[in-house]
GROMACS .gro file of C-alpha atoms in nm:
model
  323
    1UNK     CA    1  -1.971  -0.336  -0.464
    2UNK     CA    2  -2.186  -0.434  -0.177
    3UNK     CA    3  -2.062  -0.489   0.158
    4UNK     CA    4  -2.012  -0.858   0.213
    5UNK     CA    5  -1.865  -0.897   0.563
    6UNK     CA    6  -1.933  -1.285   0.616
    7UNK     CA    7  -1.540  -1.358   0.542
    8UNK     CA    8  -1.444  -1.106   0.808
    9UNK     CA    9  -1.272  -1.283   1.082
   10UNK     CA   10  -1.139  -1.196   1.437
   11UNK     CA   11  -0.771  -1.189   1.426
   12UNK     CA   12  -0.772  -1.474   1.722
   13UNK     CA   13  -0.674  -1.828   1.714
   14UNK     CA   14  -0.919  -1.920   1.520
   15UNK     CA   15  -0.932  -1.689   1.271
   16UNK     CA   16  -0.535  -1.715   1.247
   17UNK     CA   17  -0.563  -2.094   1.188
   18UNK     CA   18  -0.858  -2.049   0.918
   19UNK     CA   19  -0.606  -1.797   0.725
   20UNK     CA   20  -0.304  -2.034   0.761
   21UNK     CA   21  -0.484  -2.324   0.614
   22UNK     CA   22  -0.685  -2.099   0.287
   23UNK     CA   23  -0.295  -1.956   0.273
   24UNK     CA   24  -0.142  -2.350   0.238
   25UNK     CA   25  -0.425  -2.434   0.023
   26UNK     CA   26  -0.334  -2.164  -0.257
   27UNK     CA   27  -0.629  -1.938  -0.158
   28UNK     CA   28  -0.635  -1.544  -0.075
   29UNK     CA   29  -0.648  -1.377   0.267
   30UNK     CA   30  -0.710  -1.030   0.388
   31UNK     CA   31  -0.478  -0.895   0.687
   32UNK     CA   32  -0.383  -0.577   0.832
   33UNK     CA   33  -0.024  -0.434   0.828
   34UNK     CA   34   0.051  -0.060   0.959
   35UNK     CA   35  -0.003   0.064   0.649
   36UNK     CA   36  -0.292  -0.053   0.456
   37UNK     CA   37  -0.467  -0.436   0.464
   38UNK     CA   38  -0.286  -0.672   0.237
   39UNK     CA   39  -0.402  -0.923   0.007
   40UNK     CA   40  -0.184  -1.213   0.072
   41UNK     CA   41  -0.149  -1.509  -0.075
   42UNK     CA   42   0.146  -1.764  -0.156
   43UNK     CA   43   0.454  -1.602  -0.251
   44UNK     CA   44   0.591  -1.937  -0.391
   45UNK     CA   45   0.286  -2.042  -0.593
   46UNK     CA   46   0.227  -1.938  -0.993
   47UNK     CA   47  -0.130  -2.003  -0.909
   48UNK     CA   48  -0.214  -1.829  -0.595
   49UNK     CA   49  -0.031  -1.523  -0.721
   50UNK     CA   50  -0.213  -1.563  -1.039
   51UNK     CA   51  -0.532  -1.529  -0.851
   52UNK     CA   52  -0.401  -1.158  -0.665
   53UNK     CA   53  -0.402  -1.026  -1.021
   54UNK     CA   54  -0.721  -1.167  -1.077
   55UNK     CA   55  -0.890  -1.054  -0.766
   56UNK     CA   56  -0.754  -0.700  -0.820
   57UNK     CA   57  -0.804  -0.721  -1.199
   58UNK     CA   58  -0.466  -0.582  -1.168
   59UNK     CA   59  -0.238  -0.494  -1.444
   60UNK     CA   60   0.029  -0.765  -1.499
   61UNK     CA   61   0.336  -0.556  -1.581
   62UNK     CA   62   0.287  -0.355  -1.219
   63UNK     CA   63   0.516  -0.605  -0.972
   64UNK     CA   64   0.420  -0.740  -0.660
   65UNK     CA   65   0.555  -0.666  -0.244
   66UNK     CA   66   0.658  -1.000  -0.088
   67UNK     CA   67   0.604  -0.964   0.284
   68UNK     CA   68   0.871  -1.182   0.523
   69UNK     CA   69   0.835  -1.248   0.888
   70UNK     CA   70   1.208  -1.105   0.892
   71UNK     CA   71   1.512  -0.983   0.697
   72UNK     CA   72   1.635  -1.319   0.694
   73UNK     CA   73   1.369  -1.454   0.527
   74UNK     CA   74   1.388  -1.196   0.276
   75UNK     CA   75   1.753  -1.236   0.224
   76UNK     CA   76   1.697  -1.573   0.114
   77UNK     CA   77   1.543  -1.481  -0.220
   78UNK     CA   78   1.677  -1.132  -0.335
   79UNK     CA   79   2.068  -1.003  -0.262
   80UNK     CA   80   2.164  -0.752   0.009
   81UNK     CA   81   2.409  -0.535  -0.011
   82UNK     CA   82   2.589  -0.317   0.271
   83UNK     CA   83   2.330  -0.020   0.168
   84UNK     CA   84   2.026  -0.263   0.228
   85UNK     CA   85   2.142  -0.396   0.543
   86UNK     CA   86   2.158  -0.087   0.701
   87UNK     CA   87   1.829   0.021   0.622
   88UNK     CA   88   1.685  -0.331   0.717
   89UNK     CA   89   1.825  -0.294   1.062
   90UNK     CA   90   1.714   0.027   1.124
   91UNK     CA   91   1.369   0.052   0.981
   92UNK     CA   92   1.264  -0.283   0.966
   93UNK     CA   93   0.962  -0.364   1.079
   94UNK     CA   94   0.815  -0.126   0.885
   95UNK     CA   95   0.707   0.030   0.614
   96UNK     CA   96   0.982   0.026   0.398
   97UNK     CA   97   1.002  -0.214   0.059
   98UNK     CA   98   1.298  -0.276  -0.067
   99UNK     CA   99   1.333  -0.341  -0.441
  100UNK     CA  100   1.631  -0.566  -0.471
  101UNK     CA  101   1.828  -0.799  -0.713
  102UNK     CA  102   1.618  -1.139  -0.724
  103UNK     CA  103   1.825  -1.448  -0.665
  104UNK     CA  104   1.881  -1.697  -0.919
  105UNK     CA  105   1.754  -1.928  -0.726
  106UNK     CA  106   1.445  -1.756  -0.536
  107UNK     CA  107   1.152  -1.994  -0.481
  108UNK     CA  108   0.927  -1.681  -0.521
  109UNK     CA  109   0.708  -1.669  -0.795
  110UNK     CA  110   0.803  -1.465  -1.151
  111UNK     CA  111   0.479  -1.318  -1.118
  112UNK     CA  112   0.560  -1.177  -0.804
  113UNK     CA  113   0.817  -0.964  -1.057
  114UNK     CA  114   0.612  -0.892  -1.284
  115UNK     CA  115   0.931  -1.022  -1.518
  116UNK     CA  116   1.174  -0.798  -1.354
  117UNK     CA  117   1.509  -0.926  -1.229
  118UNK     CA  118   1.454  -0.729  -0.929
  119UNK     CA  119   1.211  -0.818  -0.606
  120UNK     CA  120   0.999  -0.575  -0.381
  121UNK     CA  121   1.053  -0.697   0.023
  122UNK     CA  122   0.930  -0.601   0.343
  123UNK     CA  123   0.904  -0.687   0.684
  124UNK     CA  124   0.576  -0.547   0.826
  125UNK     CA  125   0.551  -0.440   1.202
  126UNK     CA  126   0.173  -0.525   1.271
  127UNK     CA  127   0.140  -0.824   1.537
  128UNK     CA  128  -0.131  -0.987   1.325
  129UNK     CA  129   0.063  -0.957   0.986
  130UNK     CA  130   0.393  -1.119   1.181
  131UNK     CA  131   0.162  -1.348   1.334
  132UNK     CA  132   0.003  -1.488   1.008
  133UNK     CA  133   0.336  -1.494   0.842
  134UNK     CA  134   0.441  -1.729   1.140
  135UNK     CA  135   0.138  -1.921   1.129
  136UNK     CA  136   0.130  -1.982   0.757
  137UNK     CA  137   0.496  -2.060   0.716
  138UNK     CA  138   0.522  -1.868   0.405
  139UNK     CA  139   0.645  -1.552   0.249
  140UNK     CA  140   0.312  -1.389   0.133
  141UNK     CA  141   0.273  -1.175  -0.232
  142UNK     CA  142   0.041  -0.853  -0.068
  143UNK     CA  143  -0.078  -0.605  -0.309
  144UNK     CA  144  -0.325  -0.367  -0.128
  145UNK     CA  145  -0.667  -0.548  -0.070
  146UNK     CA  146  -0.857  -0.314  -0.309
  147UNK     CA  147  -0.986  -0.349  -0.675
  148UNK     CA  148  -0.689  -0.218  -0.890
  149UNK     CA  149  -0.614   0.151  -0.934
  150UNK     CA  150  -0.880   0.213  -0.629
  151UNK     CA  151  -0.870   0.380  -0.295
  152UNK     CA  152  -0.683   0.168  -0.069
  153UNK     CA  153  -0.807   0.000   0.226
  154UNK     CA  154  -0.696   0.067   0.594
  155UNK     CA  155  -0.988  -0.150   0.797
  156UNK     CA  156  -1.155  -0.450   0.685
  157UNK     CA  157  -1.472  -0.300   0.614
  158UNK     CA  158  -1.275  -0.130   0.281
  159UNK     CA  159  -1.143  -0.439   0.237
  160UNK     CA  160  -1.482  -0.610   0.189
  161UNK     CA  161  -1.679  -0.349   0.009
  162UNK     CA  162  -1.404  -0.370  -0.303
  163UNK     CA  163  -1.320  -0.736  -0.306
  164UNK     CA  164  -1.637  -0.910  -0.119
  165UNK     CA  165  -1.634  -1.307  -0.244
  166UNK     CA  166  -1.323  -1.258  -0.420
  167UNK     CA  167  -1.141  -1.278  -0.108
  168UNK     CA  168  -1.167  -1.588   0.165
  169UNK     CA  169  -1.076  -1.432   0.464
  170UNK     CA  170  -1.031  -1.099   0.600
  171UNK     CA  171  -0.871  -1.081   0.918
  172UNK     CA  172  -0.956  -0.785   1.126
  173UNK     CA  173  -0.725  -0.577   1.286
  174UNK     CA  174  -0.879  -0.255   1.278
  175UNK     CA  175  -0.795   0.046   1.107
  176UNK     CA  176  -0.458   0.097   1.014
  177UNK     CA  177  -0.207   0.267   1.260
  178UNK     CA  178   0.029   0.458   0.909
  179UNK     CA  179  -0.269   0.483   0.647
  180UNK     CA  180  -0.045   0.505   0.390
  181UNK     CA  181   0.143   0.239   0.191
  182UNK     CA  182   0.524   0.174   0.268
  183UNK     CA  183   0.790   0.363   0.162
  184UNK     CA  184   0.917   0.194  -0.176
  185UNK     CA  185   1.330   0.240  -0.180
  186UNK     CA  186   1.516   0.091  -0.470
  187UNK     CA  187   1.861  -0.031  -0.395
  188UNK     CA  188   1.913  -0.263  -0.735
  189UNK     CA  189   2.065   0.056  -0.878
  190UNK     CA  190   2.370   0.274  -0.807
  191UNK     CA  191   2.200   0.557  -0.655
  192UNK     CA  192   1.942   0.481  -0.386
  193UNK     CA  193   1.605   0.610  -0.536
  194UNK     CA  194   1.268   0.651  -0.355
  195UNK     CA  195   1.002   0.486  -0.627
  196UNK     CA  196   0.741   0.568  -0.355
  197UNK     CA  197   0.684   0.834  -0.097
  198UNK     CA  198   0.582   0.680   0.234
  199UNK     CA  199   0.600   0.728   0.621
  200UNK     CA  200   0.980   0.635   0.587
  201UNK     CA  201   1.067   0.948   0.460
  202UNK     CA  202   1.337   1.036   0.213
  203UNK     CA  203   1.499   1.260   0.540
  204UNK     CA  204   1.520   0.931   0.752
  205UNK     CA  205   1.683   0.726   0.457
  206UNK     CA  206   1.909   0.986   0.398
  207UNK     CA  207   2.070   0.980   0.771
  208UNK     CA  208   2.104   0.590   0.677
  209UNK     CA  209   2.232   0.609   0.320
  210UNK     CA  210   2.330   0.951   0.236
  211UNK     CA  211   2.187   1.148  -0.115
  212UNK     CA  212   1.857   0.974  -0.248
  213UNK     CA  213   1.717   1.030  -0.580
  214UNK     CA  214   1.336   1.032  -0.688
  215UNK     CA  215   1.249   0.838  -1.010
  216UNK     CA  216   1.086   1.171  -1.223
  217UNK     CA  217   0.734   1.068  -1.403
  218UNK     CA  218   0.862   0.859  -1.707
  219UNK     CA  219   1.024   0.622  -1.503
  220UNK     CA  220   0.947   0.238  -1.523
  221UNK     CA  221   0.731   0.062  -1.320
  222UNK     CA  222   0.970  -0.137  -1.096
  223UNK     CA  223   0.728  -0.105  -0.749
  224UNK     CA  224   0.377  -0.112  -0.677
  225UNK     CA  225   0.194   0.237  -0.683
  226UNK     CA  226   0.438   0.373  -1.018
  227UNK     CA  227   0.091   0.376  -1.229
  228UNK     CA  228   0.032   0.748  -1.321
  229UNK     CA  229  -0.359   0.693  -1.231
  230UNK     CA  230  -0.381   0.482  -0.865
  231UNK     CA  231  -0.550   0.494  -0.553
  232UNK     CA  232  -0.853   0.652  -0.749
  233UNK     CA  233  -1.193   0.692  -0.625
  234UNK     CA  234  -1.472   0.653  -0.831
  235UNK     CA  235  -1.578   1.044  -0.828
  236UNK     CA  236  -1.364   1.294  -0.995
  237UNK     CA  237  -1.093   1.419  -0.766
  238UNK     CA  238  -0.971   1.823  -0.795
  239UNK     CA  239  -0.677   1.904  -0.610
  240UNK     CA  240  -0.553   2.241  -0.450
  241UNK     CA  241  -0.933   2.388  -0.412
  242UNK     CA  242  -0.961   2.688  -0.295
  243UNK     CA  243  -1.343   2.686  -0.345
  244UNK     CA  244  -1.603   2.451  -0.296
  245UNK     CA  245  -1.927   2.362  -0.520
  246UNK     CA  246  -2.221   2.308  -0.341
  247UNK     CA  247  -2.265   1.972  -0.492
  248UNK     CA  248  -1.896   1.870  -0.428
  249UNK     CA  249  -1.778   1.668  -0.129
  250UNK     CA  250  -1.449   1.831   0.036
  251UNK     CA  251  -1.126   1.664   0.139
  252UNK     CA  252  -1.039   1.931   0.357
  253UNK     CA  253  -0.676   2.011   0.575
  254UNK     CA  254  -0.626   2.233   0.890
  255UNK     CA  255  -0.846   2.511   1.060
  256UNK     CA  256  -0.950   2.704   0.801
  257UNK     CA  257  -1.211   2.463   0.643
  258UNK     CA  258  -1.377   2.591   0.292
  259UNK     CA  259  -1.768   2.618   0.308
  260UNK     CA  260  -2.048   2.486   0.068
  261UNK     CA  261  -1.981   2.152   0.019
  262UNK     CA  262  -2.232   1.888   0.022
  263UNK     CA  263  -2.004   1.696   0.250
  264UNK     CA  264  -1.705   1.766   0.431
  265UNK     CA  265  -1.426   1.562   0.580
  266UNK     CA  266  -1.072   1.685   0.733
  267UNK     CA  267  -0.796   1.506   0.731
  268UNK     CA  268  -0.678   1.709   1.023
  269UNK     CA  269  -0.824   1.991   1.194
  270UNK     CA  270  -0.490   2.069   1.361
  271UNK     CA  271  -0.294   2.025   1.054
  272UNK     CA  272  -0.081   1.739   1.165
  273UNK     CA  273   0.028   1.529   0.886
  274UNK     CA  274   0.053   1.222   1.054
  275UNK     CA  275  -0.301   1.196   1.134
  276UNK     CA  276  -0.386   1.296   0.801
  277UNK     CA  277  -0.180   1.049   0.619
  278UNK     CA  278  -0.365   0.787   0.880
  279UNK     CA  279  -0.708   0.925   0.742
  280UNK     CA  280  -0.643   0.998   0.392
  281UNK     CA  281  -0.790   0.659   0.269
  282UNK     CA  282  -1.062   0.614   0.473
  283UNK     CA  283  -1.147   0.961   0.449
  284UNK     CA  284  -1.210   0.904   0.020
  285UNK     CA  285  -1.348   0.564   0.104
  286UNK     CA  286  -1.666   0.798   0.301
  287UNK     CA  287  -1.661   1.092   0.024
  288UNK     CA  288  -1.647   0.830  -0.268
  289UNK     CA  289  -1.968   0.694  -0.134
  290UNK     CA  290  -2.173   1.016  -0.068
  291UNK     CA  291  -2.416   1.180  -0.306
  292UNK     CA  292  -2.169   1.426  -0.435
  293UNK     CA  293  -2.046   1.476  -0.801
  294UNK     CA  294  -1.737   1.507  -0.705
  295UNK     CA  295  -1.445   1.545  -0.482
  296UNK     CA  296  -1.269   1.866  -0.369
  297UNK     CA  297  -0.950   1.835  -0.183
  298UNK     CA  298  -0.806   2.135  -0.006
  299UNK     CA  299  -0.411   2.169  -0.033
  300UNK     CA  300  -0.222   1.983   0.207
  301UNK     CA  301   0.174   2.127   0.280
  302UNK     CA  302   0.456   1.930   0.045
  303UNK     CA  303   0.720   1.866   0.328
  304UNK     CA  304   0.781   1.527   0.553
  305UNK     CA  305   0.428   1.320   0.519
  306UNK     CA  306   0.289   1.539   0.298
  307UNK     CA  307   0.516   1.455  -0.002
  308UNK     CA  308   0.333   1.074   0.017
  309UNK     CA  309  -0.015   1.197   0.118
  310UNK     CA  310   0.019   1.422  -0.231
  311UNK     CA  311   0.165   1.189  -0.411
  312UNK     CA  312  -0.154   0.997  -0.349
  313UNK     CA  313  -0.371   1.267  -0.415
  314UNK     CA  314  -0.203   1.328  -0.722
  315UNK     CA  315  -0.244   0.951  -0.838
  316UNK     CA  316  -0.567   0.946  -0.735
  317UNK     CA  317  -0.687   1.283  -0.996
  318UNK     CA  318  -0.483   1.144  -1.253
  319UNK     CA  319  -0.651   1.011  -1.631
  320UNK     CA  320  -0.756   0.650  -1.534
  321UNK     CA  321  -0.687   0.500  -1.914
  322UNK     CA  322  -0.409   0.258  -1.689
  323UNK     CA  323  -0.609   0.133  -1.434
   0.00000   0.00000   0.00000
């Protein structure tokens, strides 16, 4: 898709007020969080979720993030327990979701669960994502702002290149401080298991909660980003490359940078894996739209961040007969 960036707004009064009012009205909006932008709409409305899935041409049975100005918000439509609370106070804002029992008597749309009896929650940490929530009044369904399956967006420039018209307005933040999407921890079951790698890693969770488990590759899709193939650039993607074709663009990691490619990107030249989780998406954004065949990515370590910014990668090379 063509860039469209006429529904790119400041992130200033006015902009803030224009949101708010396509929010109330049952329309989309674009915003920034400190992961990747979000495409919010109306957490309580059949409709305006109904028009997420549409915009994404996302796949009904994968569920939904509700984003709350704060915990207590949340706690008004899905059940805490002791375990939740703890991580809520210490990692919240932030990106962490929580997938927890729904209430009966939630106001939040089914579709938002995708027909589970559990909800995904968080409460982001950007100022313009807590500001909108404030200025809205409303607990906001945000899928990444991307087409379905496709390289998520972490400035609104992304944002408008995969979604264009389909979205009213996209407030602009700038780029995304994490660059990765939250942490997805489900606490509906006995044993506290990570459905999705993130910046909250699954060392930090365990200082709050003890042992946590990881899903394994069958598991069902309870939390955004479960789909086998996600996150997927257009190009084929080859992971682990240790060589480079001269008509392949390279994803590359550290000081020791492969040579040939058409194109070449690093994630991080020092090998610091918060910078390259920061840079991983807008780093296949630029490579997706360069002459190139394909994509090589160079291996990036499996410890801390890297577990997420792999888990990505692997998403993103994955057979795309899902997305």
């Amino acid at each position: 898709m063509q860039l469209d960036s006429a529904n790119i707004r400041a992130a200033d009064d006015a902009g803030f007020r224009k949101a708010a009012e396509v929010l109330q009205a049952g329309g989309l909006v674009a915003f920034p969080t400190e992961t990747v932008y979000g495409l919010g709409a109306d957490a309580t409305s059949d409709r305006a979720v109904a028009g997420i899935f549409a915009a994404k041409k996302r796949p009904q049975f994968n569920p939904l993030i509700v984003h709350f100005r704060d915990a207590e918000g949340a706690a008004r439509e899905v059940v805490f327990d002791t375990r939740a609370e703890s991580v809520a106070r210490q990692f919240w804002p932030g990106p962490l979701t929580l997938v927890l029992p729904r209430r009966r008597e939630s106001a939040l749309s089914l579709l938002c669960s995708a027909g589970l009896q559990t909800q995904a929650v968080r409460v982001p940490a950007h100022p313009v994502a807590q500001r909108l929530l404030s200025e809205a009044g409303l607990p906001l369904a945000a899928p990444s702002a991307n087409a379905s399956g496709r390289i998520s967006p972490t400035c609104a420039e992304h944002v408008a290149r995969s979604l264009g018209a389909r979205v009213a307005v996209i407030l602009d933040g700038g780029p995304c401080a994490v660059g990765l999407e939250s942490t997805v921890l489900d606490l509906s079951v006995p044993q506290p298991t990570i459905l999705r790698p993130g910046a909250v890693t699954a060392e930090d969770l365990e200082s709050v909660l003890g042992p946590v488990a990881d899903p394994g590759h069958d598991a069902a899709v309870k939390a955004p980003g479960m789909l086998l193939s996600h996150y997927a650039p257009a190009k084929p993607l080859r992971l682990a490359a240790e060589s480079v074709e001269a008509d392949e663009a390279l994803l590359a990691f550290g000081p020791q940078v492969l040579q040939g490619a058409m194109m070449t990107l690093n994630l991080s030249e020092a090998g610091d894996l918060a910078e390259a989780a920061a840079n991983l998406f807008a780093h296949l954004h630029t490579l997706d739209m360069s002459g190139a065949r394909a994509i090589a990515a160079m291996p990036v370590p499996d410890h801390d961040l890297g577990v997420a910014i792999n888990d990505r990668l692997r998403r993103a090379a994955a057979p795309r007969s899902h997305t």
